[in-house]
CSV table of C-alpha atoms in Angstrom, one decimal:
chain,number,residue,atom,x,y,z
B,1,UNK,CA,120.1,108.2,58.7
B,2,UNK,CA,119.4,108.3,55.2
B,3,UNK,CA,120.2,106.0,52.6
B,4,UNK,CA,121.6,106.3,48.6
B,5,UNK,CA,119.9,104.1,46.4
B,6,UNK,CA,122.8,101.9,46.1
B,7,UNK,CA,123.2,101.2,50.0
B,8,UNK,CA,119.3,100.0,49.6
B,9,UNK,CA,120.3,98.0,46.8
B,10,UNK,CA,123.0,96.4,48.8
B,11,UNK,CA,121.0,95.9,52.2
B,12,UNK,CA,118.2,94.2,50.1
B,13,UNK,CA,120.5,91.7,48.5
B,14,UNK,CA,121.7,91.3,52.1
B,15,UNK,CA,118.9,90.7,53.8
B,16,UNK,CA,117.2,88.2,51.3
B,17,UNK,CA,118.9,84.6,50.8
B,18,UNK,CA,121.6,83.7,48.3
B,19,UNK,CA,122.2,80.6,47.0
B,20,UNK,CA,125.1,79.2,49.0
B,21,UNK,CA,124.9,81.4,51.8
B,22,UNK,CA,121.0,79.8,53.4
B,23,UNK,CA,122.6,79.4,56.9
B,24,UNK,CA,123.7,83.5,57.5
B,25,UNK,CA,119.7,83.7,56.6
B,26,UNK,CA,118.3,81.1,59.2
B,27,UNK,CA,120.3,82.9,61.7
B,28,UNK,CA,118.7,86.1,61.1
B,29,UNK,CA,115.3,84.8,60.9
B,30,UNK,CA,116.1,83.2,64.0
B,31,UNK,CA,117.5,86.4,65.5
B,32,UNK,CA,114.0,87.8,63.8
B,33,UNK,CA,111.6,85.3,66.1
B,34,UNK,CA,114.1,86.1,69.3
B,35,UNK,CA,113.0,89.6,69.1
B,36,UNK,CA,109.3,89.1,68.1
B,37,UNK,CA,108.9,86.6,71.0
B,38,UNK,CA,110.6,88.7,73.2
B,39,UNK,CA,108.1,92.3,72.6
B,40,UNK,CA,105.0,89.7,72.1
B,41,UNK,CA,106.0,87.8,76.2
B,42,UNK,CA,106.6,91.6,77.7
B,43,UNK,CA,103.8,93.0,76.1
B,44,UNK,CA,101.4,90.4,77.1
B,45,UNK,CA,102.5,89.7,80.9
B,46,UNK,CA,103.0,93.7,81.2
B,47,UNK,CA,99.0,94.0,79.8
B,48,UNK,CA,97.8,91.4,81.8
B,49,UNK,CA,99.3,92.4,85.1
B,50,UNK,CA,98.2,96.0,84.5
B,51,UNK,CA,94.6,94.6,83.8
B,52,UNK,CA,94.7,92.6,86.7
B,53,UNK,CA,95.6,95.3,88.9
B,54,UNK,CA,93.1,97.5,87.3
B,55,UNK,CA,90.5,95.1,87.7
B,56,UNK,CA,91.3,94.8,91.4
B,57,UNK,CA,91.4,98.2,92.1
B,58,UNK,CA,87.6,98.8,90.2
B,59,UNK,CA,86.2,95.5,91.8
B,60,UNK,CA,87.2,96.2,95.3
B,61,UNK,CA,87.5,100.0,95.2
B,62,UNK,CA,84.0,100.1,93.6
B,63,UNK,CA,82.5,98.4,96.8
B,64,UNK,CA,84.6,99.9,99.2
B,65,UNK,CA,85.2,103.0,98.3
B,66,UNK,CA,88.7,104.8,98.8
B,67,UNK,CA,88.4,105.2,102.6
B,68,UNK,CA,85.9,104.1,105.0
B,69,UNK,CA,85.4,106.0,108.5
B,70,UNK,CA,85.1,103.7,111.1
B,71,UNK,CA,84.1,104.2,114.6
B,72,UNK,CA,87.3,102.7,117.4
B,73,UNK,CA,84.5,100.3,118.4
B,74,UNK,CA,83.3,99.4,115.5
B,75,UNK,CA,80.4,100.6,116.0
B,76,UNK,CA,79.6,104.5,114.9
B,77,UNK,CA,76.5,105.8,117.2
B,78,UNK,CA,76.8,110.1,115.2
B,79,UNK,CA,77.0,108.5,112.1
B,80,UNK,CA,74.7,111.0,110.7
B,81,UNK,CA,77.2,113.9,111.7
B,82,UNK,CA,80.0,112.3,110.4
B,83,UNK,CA,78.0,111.3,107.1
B,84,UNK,CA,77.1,114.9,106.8
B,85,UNK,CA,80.9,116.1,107.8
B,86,UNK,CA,82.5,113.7,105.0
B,87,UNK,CA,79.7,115.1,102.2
B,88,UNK,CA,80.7,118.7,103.0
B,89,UNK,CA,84.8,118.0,102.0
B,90,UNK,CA,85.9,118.9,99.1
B,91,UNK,CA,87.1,116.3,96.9
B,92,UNK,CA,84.6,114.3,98.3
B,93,UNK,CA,82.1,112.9,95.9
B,94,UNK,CA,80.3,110.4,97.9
B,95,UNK,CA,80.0,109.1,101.3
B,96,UNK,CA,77.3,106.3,102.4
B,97,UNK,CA,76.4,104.4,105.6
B,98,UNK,CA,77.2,100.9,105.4
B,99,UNK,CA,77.2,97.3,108.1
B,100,UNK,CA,79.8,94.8,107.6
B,101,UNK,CA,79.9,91.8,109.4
B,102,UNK,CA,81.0,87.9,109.1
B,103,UNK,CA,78.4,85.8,110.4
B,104,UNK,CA,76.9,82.3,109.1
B,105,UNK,CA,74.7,80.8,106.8
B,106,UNK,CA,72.4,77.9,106.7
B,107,UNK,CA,70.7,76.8,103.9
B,108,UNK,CA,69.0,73.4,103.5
B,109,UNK,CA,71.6,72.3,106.2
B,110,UNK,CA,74.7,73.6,104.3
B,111,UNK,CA,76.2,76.1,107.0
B,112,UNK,CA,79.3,78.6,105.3
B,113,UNK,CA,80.7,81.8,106.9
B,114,UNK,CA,79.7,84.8,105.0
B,115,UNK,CA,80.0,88.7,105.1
B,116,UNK,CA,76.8,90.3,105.5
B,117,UNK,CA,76.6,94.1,104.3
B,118,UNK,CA,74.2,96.2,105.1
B,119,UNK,CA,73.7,99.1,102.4
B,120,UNK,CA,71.0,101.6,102.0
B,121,UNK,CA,68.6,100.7,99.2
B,122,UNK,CA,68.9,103.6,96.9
B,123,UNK,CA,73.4,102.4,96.8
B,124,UNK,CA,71.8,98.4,96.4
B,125,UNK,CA,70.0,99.3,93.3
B,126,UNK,CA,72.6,102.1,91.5
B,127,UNK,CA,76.4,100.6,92.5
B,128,UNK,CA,77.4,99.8,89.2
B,129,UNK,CA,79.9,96.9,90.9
B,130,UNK,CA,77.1,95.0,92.1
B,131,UNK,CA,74.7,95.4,89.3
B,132,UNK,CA,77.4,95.5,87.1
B,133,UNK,CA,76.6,91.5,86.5
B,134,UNK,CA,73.4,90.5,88.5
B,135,UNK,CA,73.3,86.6,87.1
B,136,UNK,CA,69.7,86.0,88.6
B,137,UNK,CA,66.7,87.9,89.9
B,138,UNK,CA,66.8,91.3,90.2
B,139,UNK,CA,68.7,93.6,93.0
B,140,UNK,CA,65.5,96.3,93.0
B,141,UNK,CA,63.9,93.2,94.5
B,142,UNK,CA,65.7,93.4,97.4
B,143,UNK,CA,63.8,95.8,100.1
B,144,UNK,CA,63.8,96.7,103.4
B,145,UNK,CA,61.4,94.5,105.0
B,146,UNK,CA,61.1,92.3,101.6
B,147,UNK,CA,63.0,89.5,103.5
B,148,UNK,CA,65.1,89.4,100.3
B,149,UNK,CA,68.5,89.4,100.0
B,150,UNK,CA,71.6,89.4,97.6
B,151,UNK,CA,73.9,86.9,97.8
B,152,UNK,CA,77.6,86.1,95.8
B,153,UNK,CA,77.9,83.9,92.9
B,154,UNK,CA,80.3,81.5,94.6
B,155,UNK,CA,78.0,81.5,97.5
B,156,UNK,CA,75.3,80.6,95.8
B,157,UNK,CA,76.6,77.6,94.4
B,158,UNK,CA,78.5,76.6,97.6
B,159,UNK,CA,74.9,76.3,99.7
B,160,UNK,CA,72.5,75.2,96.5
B,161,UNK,CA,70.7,78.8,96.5
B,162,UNK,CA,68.9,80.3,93.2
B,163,UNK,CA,66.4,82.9,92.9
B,164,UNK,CA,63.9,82.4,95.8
B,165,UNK,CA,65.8,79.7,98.4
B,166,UNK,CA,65.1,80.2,101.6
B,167,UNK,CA,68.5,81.0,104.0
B,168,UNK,CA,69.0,81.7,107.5
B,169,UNK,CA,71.7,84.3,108.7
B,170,UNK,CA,73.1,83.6,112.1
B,171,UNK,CA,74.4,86.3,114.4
B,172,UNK,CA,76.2,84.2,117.6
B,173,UNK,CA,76.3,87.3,119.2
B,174,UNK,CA,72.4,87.5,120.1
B,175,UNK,CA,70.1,88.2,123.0
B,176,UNK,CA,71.2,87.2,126.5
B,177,UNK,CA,69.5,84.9,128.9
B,178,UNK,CA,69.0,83.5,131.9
B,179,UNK,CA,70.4,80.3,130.4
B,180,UNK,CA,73.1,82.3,128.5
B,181,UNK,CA,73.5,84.1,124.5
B,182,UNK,CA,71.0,82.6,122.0
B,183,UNK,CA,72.3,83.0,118.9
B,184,UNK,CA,69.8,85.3,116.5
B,185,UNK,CA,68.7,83.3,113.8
B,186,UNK,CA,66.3,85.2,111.0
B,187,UNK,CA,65.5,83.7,107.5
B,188,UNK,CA,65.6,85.4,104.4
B,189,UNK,CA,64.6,84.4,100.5
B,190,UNK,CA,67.2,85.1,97.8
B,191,UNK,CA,66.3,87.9,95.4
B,192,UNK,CA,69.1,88.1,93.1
B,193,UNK,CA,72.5,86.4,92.4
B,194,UNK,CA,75.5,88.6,91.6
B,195,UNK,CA,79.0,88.3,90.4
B,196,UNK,CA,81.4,90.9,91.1
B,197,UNK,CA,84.4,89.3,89.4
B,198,UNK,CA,86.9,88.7,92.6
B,199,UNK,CA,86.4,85.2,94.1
B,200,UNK,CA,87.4,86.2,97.8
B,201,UNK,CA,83.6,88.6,97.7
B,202,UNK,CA,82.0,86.3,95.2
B,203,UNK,CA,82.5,83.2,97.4
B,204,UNK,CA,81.2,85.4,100.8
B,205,UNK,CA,78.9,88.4,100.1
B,206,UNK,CA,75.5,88.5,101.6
B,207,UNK,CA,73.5,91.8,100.7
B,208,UNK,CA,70.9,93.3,102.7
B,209,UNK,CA,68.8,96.8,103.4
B,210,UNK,CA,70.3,98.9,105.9
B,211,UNK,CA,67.4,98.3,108.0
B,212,UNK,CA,67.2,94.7,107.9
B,213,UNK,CA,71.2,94.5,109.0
B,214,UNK,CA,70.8,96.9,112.0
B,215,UNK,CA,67.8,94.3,112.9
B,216,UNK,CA,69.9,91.2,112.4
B,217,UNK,CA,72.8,92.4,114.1
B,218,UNK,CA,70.8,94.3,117.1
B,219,UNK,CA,73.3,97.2,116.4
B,220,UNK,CA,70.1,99.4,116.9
B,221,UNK,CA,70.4,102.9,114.6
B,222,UNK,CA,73.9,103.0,114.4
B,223,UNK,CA,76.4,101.9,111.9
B,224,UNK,CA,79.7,99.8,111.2
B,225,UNK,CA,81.4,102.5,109.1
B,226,UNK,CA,81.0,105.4,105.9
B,227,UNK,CA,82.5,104.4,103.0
B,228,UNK,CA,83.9,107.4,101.1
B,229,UNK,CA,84.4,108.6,97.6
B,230,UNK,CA,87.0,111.0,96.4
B,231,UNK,CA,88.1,112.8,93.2
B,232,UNK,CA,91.4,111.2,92.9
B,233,UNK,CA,91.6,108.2,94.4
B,234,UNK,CA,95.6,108.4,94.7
B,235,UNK,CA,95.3,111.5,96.9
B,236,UNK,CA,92.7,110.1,99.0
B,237,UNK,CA,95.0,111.2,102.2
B,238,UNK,CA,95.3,114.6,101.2
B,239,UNK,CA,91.3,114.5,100.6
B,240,UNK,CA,90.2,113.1,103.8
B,241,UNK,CA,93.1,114.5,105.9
B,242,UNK,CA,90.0,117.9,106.9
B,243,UNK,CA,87.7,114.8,107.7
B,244,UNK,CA,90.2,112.9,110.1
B,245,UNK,CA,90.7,115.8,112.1
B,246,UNK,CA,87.2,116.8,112.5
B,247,UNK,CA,86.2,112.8,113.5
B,248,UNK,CA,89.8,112.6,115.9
B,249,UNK,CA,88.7,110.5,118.9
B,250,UNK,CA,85.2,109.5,117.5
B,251,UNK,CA,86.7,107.3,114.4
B,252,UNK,CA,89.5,106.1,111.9
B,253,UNK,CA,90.0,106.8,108.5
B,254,UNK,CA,91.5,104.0,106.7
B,255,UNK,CA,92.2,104.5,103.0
B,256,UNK,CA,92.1,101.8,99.9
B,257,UNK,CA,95.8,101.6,99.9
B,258,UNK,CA,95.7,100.6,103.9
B,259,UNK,CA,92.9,97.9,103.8
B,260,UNK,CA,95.1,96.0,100.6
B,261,UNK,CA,98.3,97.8,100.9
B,262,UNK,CA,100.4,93.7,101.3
B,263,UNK,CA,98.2,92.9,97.7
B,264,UNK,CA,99.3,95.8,95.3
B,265,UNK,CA,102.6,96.1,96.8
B,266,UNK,CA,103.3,92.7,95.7
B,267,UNK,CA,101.4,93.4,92.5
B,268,UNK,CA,104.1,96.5,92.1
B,269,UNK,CA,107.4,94.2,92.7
B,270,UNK,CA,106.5,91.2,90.6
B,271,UNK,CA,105.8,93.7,87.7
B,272,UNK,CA,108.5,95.0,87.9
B,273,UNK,CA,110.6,91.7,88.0
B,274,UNK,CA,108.7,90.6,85.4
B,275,UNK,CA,109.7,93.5,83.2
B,276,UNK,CA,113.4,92.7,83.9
B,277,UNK,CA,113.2,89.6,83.6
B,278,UNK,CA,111.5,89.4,80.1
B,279,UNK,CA,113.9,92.1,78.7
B,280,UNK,CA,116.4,89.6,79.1
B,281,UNK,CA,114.6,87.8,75.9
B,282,UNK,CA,115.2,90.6,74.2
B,283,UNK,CA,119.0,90.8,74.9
B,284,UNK,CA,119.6,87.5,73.8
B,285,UNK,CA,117.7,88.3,70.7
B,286,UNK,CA,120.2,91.0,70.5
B,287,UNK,CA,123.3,88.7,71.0
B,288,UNK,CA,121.6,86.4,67.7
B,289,UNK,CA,121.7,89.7,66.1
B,290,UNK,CA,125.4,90.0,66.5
B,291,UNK,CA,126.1,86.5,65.2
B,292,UNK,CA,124.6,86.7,62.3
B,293,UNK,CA,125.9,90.6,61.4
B,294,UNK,CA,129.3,89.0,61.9
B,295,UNK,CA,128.8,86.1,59.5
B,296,UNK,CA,127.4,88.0,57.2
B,297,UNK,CA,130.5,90.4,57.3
B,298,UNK,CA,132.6,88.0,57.2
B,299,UNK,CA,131.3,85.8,54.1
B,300,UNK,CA,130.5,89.6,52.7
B,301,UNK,CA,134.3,90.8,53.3
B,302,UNK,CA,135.8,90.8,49.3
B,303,UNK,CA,132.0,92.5,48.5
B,304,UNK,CA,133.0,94.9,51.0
B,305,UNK,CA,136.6,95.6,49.8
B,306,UNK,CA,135.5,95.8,46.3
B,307,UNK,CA,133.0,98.7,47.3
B,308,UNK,CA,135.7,100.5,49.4
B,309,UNK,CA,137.8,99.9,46.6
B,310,UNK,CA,135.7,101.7,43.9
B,311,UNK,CA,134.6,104.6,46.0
B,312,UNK,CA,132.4,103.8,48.7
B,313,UNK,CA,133.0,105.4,51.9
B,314,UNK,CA,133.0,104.1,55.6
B,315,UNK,CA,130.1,105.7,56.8
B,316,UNK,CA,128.2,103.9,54.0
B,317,UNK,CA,129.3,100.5,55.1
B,318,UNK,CA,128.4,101.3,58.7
B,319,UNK,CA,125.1,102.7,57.8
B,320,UNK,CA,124.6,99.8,55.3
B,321,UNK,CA,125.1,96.6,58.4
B,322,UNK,CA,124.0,99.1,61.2
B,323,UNK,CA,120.5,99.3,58.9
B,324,UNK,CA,120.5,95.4,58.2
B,325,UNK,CA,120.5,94.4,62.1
B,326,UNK,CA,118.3,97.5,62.8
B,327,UNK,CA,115.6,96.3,60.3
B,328,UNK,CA,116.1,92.9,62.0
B,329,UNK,CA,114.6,94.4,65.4
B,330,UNK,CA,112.0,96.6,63.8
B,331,UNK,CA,110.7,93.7,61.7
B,332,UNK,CA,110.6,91.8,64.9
B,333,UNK,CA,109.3,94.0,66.9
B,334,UNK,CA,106.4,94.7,64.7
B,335,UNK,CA,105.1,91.4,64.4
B,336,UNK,CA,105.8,91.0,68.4
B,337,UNK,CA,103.1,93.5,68.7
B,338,UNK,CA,100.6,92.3,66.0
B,339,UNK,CA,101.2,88.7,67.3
B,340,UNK,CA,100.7,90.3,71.3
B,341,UNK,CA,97.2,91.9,70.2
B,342,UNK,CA,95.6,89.3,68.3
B,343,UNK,CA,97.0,86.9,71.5
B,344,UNK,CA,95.3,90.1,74.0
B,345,UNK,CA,92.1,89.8,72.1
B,346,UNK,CA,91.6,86.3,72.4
B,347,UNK,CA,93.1,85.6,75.5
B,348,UNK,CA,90.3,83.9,77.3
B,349,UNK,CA,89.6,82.0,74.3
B,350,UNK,CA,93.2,81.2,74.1
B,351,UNK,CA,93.3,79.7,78.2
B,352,UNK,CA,90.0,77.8,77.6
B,353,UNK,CA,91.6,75.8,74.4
B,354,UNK,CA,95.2,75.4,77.0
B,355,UNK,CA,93.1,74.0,79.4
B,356,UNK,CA,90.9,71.7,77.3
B,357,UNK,CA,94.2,70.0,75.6
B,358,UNK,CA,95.7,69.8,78.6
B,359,UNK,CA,93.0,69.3,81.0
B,360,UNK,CA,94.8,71.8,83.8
B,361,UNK,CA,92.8,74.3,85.4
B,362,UNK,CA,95.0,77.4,84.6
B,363,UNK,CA,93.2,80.2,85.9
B,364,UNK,CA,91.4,79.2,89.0
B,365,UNK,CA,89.3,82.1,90.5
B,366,UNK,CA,90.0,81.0,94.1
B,367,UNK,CA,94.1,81.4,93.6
B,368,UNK,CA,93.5,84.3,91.0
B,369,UNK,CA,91.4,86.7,92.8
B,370,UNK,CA,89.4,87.3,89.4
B,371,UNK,CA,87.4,85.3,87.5
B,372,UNK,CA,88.6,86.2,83.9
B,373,UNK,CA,92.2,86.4,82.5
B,374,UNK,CA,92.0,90.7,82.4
B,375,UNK,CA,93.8,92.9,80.1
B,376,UNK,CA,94.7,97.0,79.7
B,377,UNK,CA,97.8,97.5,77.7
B,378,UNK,CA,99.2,100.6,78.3
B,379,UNK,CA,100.7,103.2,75.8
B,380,UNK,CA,103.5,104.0,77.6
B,381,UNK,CA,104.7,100.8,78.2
B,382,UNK,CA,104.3,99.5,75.0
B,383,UNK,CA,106.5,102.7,73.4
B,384,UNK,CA,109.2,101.7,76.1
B,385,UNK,CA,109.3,97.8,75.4
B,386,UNK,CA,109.2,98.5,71.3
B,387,UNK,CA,112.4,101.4,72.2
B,388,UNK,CA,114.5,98.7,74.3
B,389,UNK,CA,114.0,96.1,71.3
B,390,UNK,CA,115.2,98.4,68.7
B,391,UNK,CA,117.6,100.2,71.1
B,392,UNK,CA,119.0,96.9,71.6
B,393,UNK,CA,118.9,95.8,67.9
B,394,UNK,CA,121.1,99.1,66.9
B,395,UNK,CA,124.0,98.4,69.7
B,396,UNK,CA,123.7,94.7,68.7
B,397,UNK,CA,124.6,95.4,64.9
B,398,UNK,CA,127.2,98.6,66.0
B,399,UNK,CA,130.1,96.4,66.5
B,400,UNK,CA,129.8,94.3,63.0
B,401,UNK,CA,128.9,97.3,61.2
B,402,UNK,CA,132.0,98.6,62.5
B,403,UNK,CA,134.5,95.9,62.0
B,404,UNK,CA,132.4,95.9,58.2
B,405,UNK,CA,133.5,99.8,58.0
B,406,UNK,CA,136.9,99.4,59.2
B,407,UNK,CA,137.6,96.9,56.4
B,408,UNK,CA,141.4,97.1,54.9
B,409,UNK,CA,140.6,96.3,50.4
B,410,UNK,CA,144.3,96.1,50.3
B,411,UNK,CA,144.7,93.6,52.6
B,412,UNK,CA,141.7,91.6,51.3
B,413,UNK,CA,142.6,92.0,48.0
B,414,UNK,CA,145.9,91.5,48.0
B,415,UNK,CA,146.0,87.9,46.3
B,416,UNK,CA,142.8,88.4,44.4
C-alpha cells in the first residue's frame, strides 16, 4: 500500500491533536496503550512459561537423563551388559550407572527424608547440572571412601549442615537379627553444597560415590538403574526402542516424558490458555481502535466530502483511515515489545521490588519448582503475537475506513 504525499499529509494532521477535537486523540492513545499492554502481557507470560519449561527440562533432564533402564526389581544385577548394550546404540551419547534411594537423615538431631544417589565419581565431578552452582566446598572433594558427601541447598539449611557437618544416613532396611532388622546407620561429613535450581531436588538430594551407596544400601555390586543420554531428546523412544528389546524381561525403559509426563502436559494446556486468553487484550484494543476510527470519521466527514469533491478517489480515503488505525497497532505493538524486553531483563529485579513494597512472597521455590523467575522468548512466538496485533489493528480500522470511502459530498454538502 503505498501512499501520495498528500494522503501522508492528511494522515499526519489526523493522527496529531487539533484544537477542539483532544477527545478523538485520548481515544487513540488509549486504543495505543490497549495494544501495547496487550503484546508486552503475551510476550512476557509466553517468555516466561517457555523459560520455565526450559528450565525444567535442563534441571531435571540434566540429572536424569532422557531414559533410565531399570531392572523389574529395582535392582539390576548385569548392569555391566546392559551399560555396555545402551553405549553401543546409536543415538546414544551417554549411559551411566546410578543408585537412587529415599532414606533419612540425622544431623545434630534434625532427622529429614532425603534421596540418596549414588553416582560414579568421574559423572560427580563433570555433570554440569550439579556443578553448575556448587555454593560451598568443592564436589572433587567428594571420594569413594572420603566419607564426604554432597548434599542439596534446601537440605542444607533444613538440618543446619555447611561444609564439613557431620550427618548420618539411615537405611531401615538393614542387617537382620535374631532380635529383628537393625536399621544401617553410617555417618558421613559434608564436602560440598549445591543448588540445582528446582526446589523439589534442592530440598532432598544427598550425593555419594557409587561405592559408598552400594555399601550403605547393602545392594552389593549391583545397581538401581542406567541413566541414558540420546541425540534428540524428543525421539528418545525411537533411540532406545533397539535397547528395550535387547533388555526385554531383564528391565524397563522409562523415558523423560514418562517419569514427568502429568508436569509438562499441564505446562502445555496452561500455555496455551494463557495465549488465548491474553489475545483477548489485544481484541479489545482492537474494538478501541474502531471507536476512535469512527469518531474521527465522523467529526472528519465535510474534510472528507471536500476531498471527494475535488478529486480524490475512494481508494485514497480507505487507504488514508485503514493506515491511521494500522499505525495505531504498529506503534503499539512496538513499544509492547521494547516495554516486554526491558521488563524480561529485569525481571528478577522487578519481583524482588513487588515483593519488598508489598511484603508477599511472589515466587516461592517450594510452589514454583525453580528458584528464579526464568525466561527464553522465542522468535516464533513473538512474530505470531506482533502479526495478531497488527492483523487485528487492520480489520479494526476496515470498517471506518470504509464507511470514510463510501462517503456521499453531495449529500454532505448539500446545505454548506
Amino acid at each position: 500500500m503505498f501512499l501520495s504525499a498528500y494522503e501522508r499529509l492528511i494522515i499526519k494532521r489526523y493522527l496529531l491533536p487539533v484544537k477542539g477535537e483532544g477527545f478523538i486523540f485520548i481515544a487513540a492513545i488509549f486504543s495505543f496503550f490497549a495494544i501495547l499492554l496487550g503484546v508486552w502481557a503475551l510476550v512476557i507470560v509466553m517468555s516466561v512459561m517457555n523459560g520455565f519449561r526450559a528450565e525444567l527440562f535442563d534441571k531435571i533432564v540434566g540429572l536424569n537423563g532422557h531414559a533410565v533402564v531399570q531392572g523389574y526389581d529395582g535392582r539390576l544385577d548385569d548392569w555391566r551388559d546392559v551399560l555396555r548394550e545402551a553405549k553401543a546404540t546409536p543415538g546414544v551419547t551417554e549411559a551411566t550407572p546410578l543408585i537412587e534411594q529415599p532414606l533419612l537423615a540425622n544431623a545434630q538431631g534434625r532427622v529429614g527424608a532425603v534421596l540418596v544417589r549414588g553416582m560414579t565419581e568421574a559423572d560427580i565431578h563433570s555433570n554440569a547440572t550439579l556443578g553448575g552452582k556448587v555454593l560451598a566446598g568443592n564436589l572433587r572433594d567428594v571420594t569413594a571412601g572420603s566419607g564426604r558427601i554432597a548434599v542439596g541447598s534446601q537440605l542444607a539449611q533444613t538440618l543446619g549442615l555447611s561444609v564439613g557437618s557431620p550427618v548420618s544416613i539411615i537405611n531401615p532396611a538393614g542387617r537382620s537379627t535374631p532380635f529383628g532388622t537393625v536399621p544401617r546407620e553410617i555417618g558421613y561429613t559434608v564436602g560440598a553444597v549445591f543448588e540445582i535450581g528446582v526446589f523439589e531436588f534442592d530440598k532432598a538430594y544427598v550425593v555419594m560415590p557409587m561405592a559408598d551407596a552400594q555399601s550403605l544400601m547393602l545392594s552389593g555390586d549391583s545397581v538401581g538403574m542406567i541413566e541414558v543420554t540420546t541425540t534428540d531428546p524428543d525421539q528418545v523412544r525411537d533411540i532406545l526402542q533397539p535397547l528395550a528389546q535387547k533388555v526385554a524381561g531383564r528391565a524397563v525403559i522409562t523415558t523423560w516424558e514418562q517419569m514427568n509426563a502429568s508436569l509438562f502436559e499441564a505446562l502445555a494446556v496452561e500455555r496455551v490458555a494463557m495465549f488465548v486468553i491474553l489475545s483477548i487484550i489485544i481484541l479489545v484494543a482492537a474494538f478501541n481502535i474502531v471507536s476512535s476510527l469512527i469518531m474521527l470519521v465522523r467529526t472528519r466527514t465535510r474534510d472528507i466530502a471536500i476531498l471527494r469533491t475535488i478529486g480524490a478517489e475512494r481508494r485514497s480515503i480507505l487507504k488514508i483511515f485503514l493506515t491511521i488505525g494500522t499505525t495505531i497497532g504498529v506503534l503499539g505493538t512496538i513499544a509492547g515489545l521494547i516495554l516486554a524486553a526491558i521488563f524480561l531483563y529485569f525481571r528478577q529485579s522487578v519481583v524482588r521490588g513487588v515483593e519488598f513494597l508489598t511484603g508477599q512472597n511472589l515466587w516461592d521455590p517450594s510452589i514454583r519448582f525453580l528458584t528464579e523467575l526464568p525466561s527464553k522468548p522465542d522468535p516464533f512466538e513473538i512474530f505470531l503475537i506482533c502479526a495478531i496485533a497488527i492483523v487485528f489493528s487492520f480489520l479494526a480500522a476496515l470498517y471506518p475506513a470504509l464507511k470514510a470511502a463510501n462517503t456521499d459530498p453531495v449529500q454532505v454538502l448539500r446545505y454548506e
